[in-house]
Amino acid sequence: VNISGTTNVGGFAGCVNFNNSKSEDERTVNLNGFELKNTVEIKGGVNTGGLIGFVKNAIIKGQNTFDYNEGSGLTIPKFSRFTPNFSGKIIAANPSSGSCFGGAIGKAYNSSIKGICVNSIIELTNLDSIGGIVGHIESTLQSSKIIEDCTYKGELIGNKNIGGIVGIKTKNGQILDCINYGIISAKENVGGVLGKLCYENINDGGIFVNYCVNTGAVTGSGADTGGIVGYMQGENDINLYVSISHSGNYGKITGGDTGVGGILGRCNTRR
């Protein structure tokens, strides 16, 4: 099965855009049991995902759960416990241009993603904002959980803002109970879970990374490589903050020019 386009390309849907006035039930896309196998090829340019190209004001739900907290004994499950929603291949329509590619979703705005699993090799060497689950997610809402219970396995290769779960996360929200089992390689802002975290103004409440795990090798040839997050960026306002807590890296981290850490490559925030 081959699916191709230029913008907003996905194996399940190209674009999912709900009116935010609708209830959560009305804005929920239930992908429990939905799976695209390794015979599927998704080819796109901007906002390309294995499942959905672009989502807005949506709640995307899969069937997988993962509770990595004190009550669970802090045990990291094997990947075989999870059921992939996407196991196909993602390629670029133009190998030298394009951005926002995700194993599940290319770009998400004011949306939450829960219980999604991807098992895919994503090789987009010259492109930016690529994640094993979502390429770029932005939220202006101070929701408690934006990405939860998501897992990725495979090999992910890109240029800048590359992460095993998320390529780049901007503004508010929490990344909770996510695991990267994959091998991640890129030039700049490379993370086992997130490539880059940033907020942009005083209205942003902050970004939280809690109970997330990386077990795969992470390699960056340029600046800012981390086992959990490659680069954290924020404004110089004391009321704004980003945090990483109760998270662990068990993979080999190999950096390039500067900013290399087992958890965080570089932090540029006041708190």
GROMACS .gro file of C-alpha atoms in nm, residues 80-186:
model
  107
   80SER     CA    1   0.702  -0.707   2.286
   81ARG     CA    2   0.442  -0.613   2.546
   82PHE     CA    3   0.312  -0.337   2.319
   83THR     CA    4   0.108  -0.362   1.999
   84PRO     CA    5   0.227  -0.131   1.719
   85ASN     CA    6  -0.020   0.097   1.547
   86PHE     CA    7   0.225   0.165   1.266
   87SER     CA    8   0.503  -0.061   1.135
   88GLY     CA    9   0.538   0.077   0.784
   89LYS     CA   10   0.787   0.303   0.615
   90ILE     CA   11   0.797   0.684   0.599
   91ILE     CA   12   0.988   0.857   0.321
   92ALA     CA   13   1.025   1.217   0.206
   93ALA     CA   14   0.866   1.343  -0.114
   94ASN     CA   15   1.173   1.566  -0.150
   95PRO     CA   16   1.483   1.435   0.032
   96SER     CA   17   1.631   1.787   0.063
   97SER     CA   18   1.329   1.980   0.201
   98GLY     CA   19   1.033   1.933   0.434
   99SER     CA   20   0.971   1.908   0.807
  100CYS     CA   21   0.746   1.762   1.077
  101PHE     CA   22   0.760   1.388   1.020
  102GLY     CA   23   0.638   1.142   1.283
  103GLY     CA   24   0.608   0.768   1.312
  104ALA     CA   25   0.247   0.833   1.415
  105ILE     CA   26   0.172   1.204   1.361
  106GLY     CA   27   0.355   1.470   1.164
  107LYS     CA   28   0.238   1.778   1.356
  108ALA     CA   29  -0.009   1.824   1.642
  109TYR     CA   30  -0.164   2.144   1.779
  110ASN     CA   31  -0.359   2.163   2.106
  111SER     CA   32  -0.399   1.786   2.097
  112SER     CA   33  -0.314   1.489   2.317
  113ILE     CA   34  -0.169   1.156   2.210
  114LYS     CA   35  -0.205   0.849   2.430
  115GLY     CA   36  -0.122   0.480   2.400
  116ILE     CA   37   0.035   0.489   2.053
  117CYS     CA   38   0.314   0.247   1.956
  118VAL     CA   39   0.535   0.268   1.646
  119ASN     CA   40   0.785   0.011   1.516
  120SER     CA   41   0.944   0.165   1.208
  121ILE     CA   42   1.271   0.268   1.046
  122ILE     CA   43   1.256   0.639   0.956
  123GLU     CA   44   1.553   0.763   0.752
  124LEU     CA   45   1.522   1.133   0.666
  125THR     CA   46   1.885   1.238   0.687
  126ASN     CA   47   1.860   1.602   0.573
  127LEU     CA   48   1.525   1.694   0.732
  128ASP     CA   49   1.419   1.854   1.063
  129SER     CA   50   1.158   1.803   1.336
  130ILE     CA   51   1.121   1.426   1.330
  131GLY     CA   52   0.994   1.205   1.610
  132GLY     CA   53   0.927   0.837   1.657
  133ILE     CA   54   0.571   0.933   1.759
  134VAL     CA   55   0.522   1.299   1.656
  135GLY     CA   56   0.746   1.541   1.468
  136HIS     CA   57   0.624   1.868   1.625
  137ILE     CA   58   0.364   1.919   1.897
  138GLU     CA   59   0.253   2.261   2.019
  139SER     CA   60  -0.002   2.343   2.286
  140THR     CA   61  -0.132   2.678   2.406
  141LEU     CA   62  -0.348   2.500   2.663
  142GLN     CA   63  -0.214   2.417   3.008
  143SER     CA   64  -0.333   2.057   2.989
  144SER     CA   65  -0.188   1.806   3.234
  145LYS     CA   66  -0.100   1.537   2.981
  146ILE     CA   67  -0.015   1.601   2.617
  147ILE     CA   68   0.172   1.279   2.530
  148GLU     CA   69   0.127   0.969   2.744
  149ASP     CA   70   0.197   0.594   2.724
  150CYS     CA   71   0.369   0.613   2.384
  151THR     CA   72   0.654   0.388   2.267
  152TYR     CA   73   0.888   0.377   1.971
  153LYS     CA   74   1.124   0.112   1.837
  154GLY     CA   75   1.327   0.117   1.518
  155GLU     CA   76   1.589   0.349   1.379
  156LEU     CA   77   1.537   0.723   1.338
  157ILE     CA   78   1.778   0.934   1.130
  158GLY     CA   79   1.741   1.309   1.072
  159ASN     CA   80   1.913   1.647   1.080
  160LYS     CA   81   1.789   1.877   1.360
  161ASN     CA   82   1.526   1.849   1.638
  162ILE     CA   83   1.511   1.470   1.637
  163GLY     CA   84   1.369   1.259   1.922
  164GLY     CA   85   1.263   0.902   1.987
  165ILE     CA   86   0.916   1.019   2.094
  166VAL     CA   87   0.896   1.386   1.988
  167GLY     CA   88   1.115   1.590   1.754
  168ILE     CA   89   1.024   1.932   1.898
  169LYS     CA   90   0.775   2.027   2.172
  170THR     CA   91   0.673   2.392   2.212
  171LYS     CA   92   0.478   2.574   2.484
  172ASN     CA   93   0.273   2.389   2.750
  173GLY     CA   94   0.211   2.032   2.853
  174GLN     CA   95   0.343   1.712   3.002
  175ILE     CA   96   0.519   1.416   2.844
  176LEU     CA   97   0.442   1.118   3.068
  177ASP     CA   98   0.523   0.744   3.074
  178CYS     CA   99   0.691   0.722   2.733
  179ILE     CA  100   0.971   0.485   2.625
  180ASN     CA  101   1.212   0.497   2.335
  181TYR     CA  102   1.369   0.162   2.242
  182GLY     CA  103   1.498   0.290   1.908
  183ILE     CA  104   1.834   0.403   1.775
  184ILE     CA  105   1.844   0.780   1.719
  185SER     CA  106   2.099   0.958   1.497
  186ALA     CA  107   2.108   1.323   1.386
   0.00000   0.00000   0.00000
